[in-house]
C-alpha positions as a Python dict, from the first residue, in 0.01 Angstrom:
ca = {
    (1, 'M'): (0, 0, 0),
    (2, 'T'): (-121, 17, 427),
    (3, 'P'): (-417, 132, 401),
    (4, 'P'): (-495, 482, 644),
    (5, 'L'): (-530, 411, 1011),
    (6, 'Q'): (-896, 495, 1065),
    (7, 'T'): (-917, 452, 1466),
    (8, 'F'): (-648, 348, 1740),
    (9, 'D'): (-718, 210, 2006),
    (10, 'L'): (-431, 250, 2312),
    (11, 'I'): (-576, 73, 2577),
    (12, 'A'): (-583, -245, 2400),
    (13, 'Y'): (-240, -114, 2225),
    (14, 'L'): (-123, -125, 2586),
    (15, 'H'): (-274, -446, 2660),
    (16, 'H'): (-63, -620, 2331),
    (17, 'H'): (279, -438, 2450),
    (18, 'E'): (235, -498, 2827),
    (19, 'T'): (268, -855, 2728),
    (20, 'F'): (503, -822, 2456),
    (21, 'S'): (702, -596, 2694),
    (22, 'E'): (697, -884, 2972),
    (23, 'K'): (755, -1193, 2761),
    (24, 'T'): (1028, -985, 2636),
    (25, 'F'): (1193, -831, 2881),
    (26, 'G'): (1128, -1048, 3165),
    (27, 'P'): (793, -881, 3495),
    (28, 'G'): (946, -628, 3727),
    (29, 'H'): (972, -238, 3758),
    (30, 'H'): (1298, -253, 3546),
    (31, 'T'): (1326, 92, 3654),
    (32, 'K'): (1747, 194, 3599),
    (33, 'E'): (1669, 27, 3278),
    (34, 'L'): (1431, 237, 3187),
    (35, 'L'): (1550, 525, 3229),
    (36, 'A'): (1903, 441, 3067),
    (37, 'H'): (1732, 277, 2797),
    (38, 'L'): (1549, 698, 2789),
    (39, 'H'): (1865, 878, 2863),
    (40, 'K'): (2069, 671, 2514),
    (41, 'E'): (1707, 773, 2316),
    (42, 'I'): (1690, 1143, 2423),
    (43, 'R'): (2079, 1151, 2334),
    (44, 'E'): (1924, 996, 1919),
    (45, 'L'): (1713, 1285, 1958),
    (46, 'E'): (1876, 1550, 2049),
    (47, 'A'): (2123, 1462, 1752),
    (48, 'T'): (1862, 1277, 1497),
    (49, 'P'): (1500, 1534, 1582),
    (50, 'L'): (1350, 1495, 1310),
    (51, 'D'): (1361, 1104, 1328),
    (52, 'L'): (958, 987, 1404),
    (53, 'D'): (1161, 626, 1517),
    (54, 'E'): (1389, 855, 1812),
    (55, 'W'): (1042, 1054, 1926),
    (56, 'L'): (839, 679, 1909),
    (57, 'D'): (1151, 548, 2153),
    (58, 'V'): (1128, 762, 2413),
    (59, 'A'): (748, 731, 2381),
    (60, 'L'): (713, 384, 2406),
    (61, 'L'): (974, 374, 2696),
    (62, 'A'): (730, 567, 2922),
    (63, 'L'): (455, 388, 2812),
    (64, 'D'): (599, 33, 2951),
    (65, 'G'): (759, 223, 3224),
    (66, 'A'): (431, 329, 3367),
    (67, 'L'): (310, -5, 3306),
    (68, 'R'): (578, -199, 3480),
    (69, 'A'): (501, 61, 3746),
    (70, 'G'): (214, -50, 3779),
    (71, 'F'): (-67, 112, 3618),
    (72, 'A'): (-321, -34, 3391),
    (73, 'P'): (-403, 29, 3048),
    (74, 'E'): (-736, 241, 3126),
    (75, 'D'): (-555, 483, 3445),
    (76, 'I'): (-261, 510, 3178),
    (77, 'A'): (-545, 678, 2900),
    (78, 'R'): (-717, 847, 3158),
    (79, 'A'): (-454, 1000, 3287),
    (80, 'L'): (-334, 1084, 2909),
    (81, 'T'): (-651, 1248, 2883),
    (82, 'A'): (-675, 1411, 3235),
    (83, 'K'): (-313, 1576, 3154),
    (84, 'Q'): (-388, 1710, 2823),
    (85, 'T'): (-729, 1856, 2959),
    (86, 'L'): (-487, 1975, 3238),
    (87, 'N'): (-306, 2150, 3023),
    (88, 'E'): (-469, 2276, 2789),
    (89, 'N'): (-603, 2549, 3081),
    (90, 'A'): (-312, 2628, 3123),
    (91, 'T'): (-142, 2927, 3107),
    (92, 'W'): (119, 2914, 2930),
    (93, 'P'): (406, 3141, 2808),
    (94, 'D'): (355, 3306, 2463),
    (95, 'W'): (555, 3138, 2210),
    (96, 'R'): (553, 3474, 1988),
    (97, 'T'): (743, 3635, 2242),
    (98, 'A'): (949, 3360, 2349),
    (99, 'A'): (1327, 3364, 2366),
    (100, 'D'): (1433, 3106, 2141),
    (101, 'G'): (1596, 2790, 2376),
    (102, 'S'): (1377, 2911, 2664),
    (103, 'T'): (1127, 2668, 2831),
    (104, 'R'): (809, 2751, 2652),
    (105, 'F'): (678, 2383, 2658),
}
């Protein structure tokens, strides 16, 4: 049995991912390739929206793209926290009255 995850160090993970990605896929931005892969993963996610692996494929590609765009792991973690704060302070439509399929996120 796998022990429960106590904490997760996003910055350490991003440093590890950056090393793996460059070693595996080479250096450079690879924006066109990343976007093509994201489009593929989004189509797969549309087909299987309850598949955690598909959600993670999208998240990992987005993080890889941010690293390849030159953002340091610390910058990504800081921006992620700031973006969450911004979202929490924004005014959002009431989900209870939003029409199905409407933009509520």
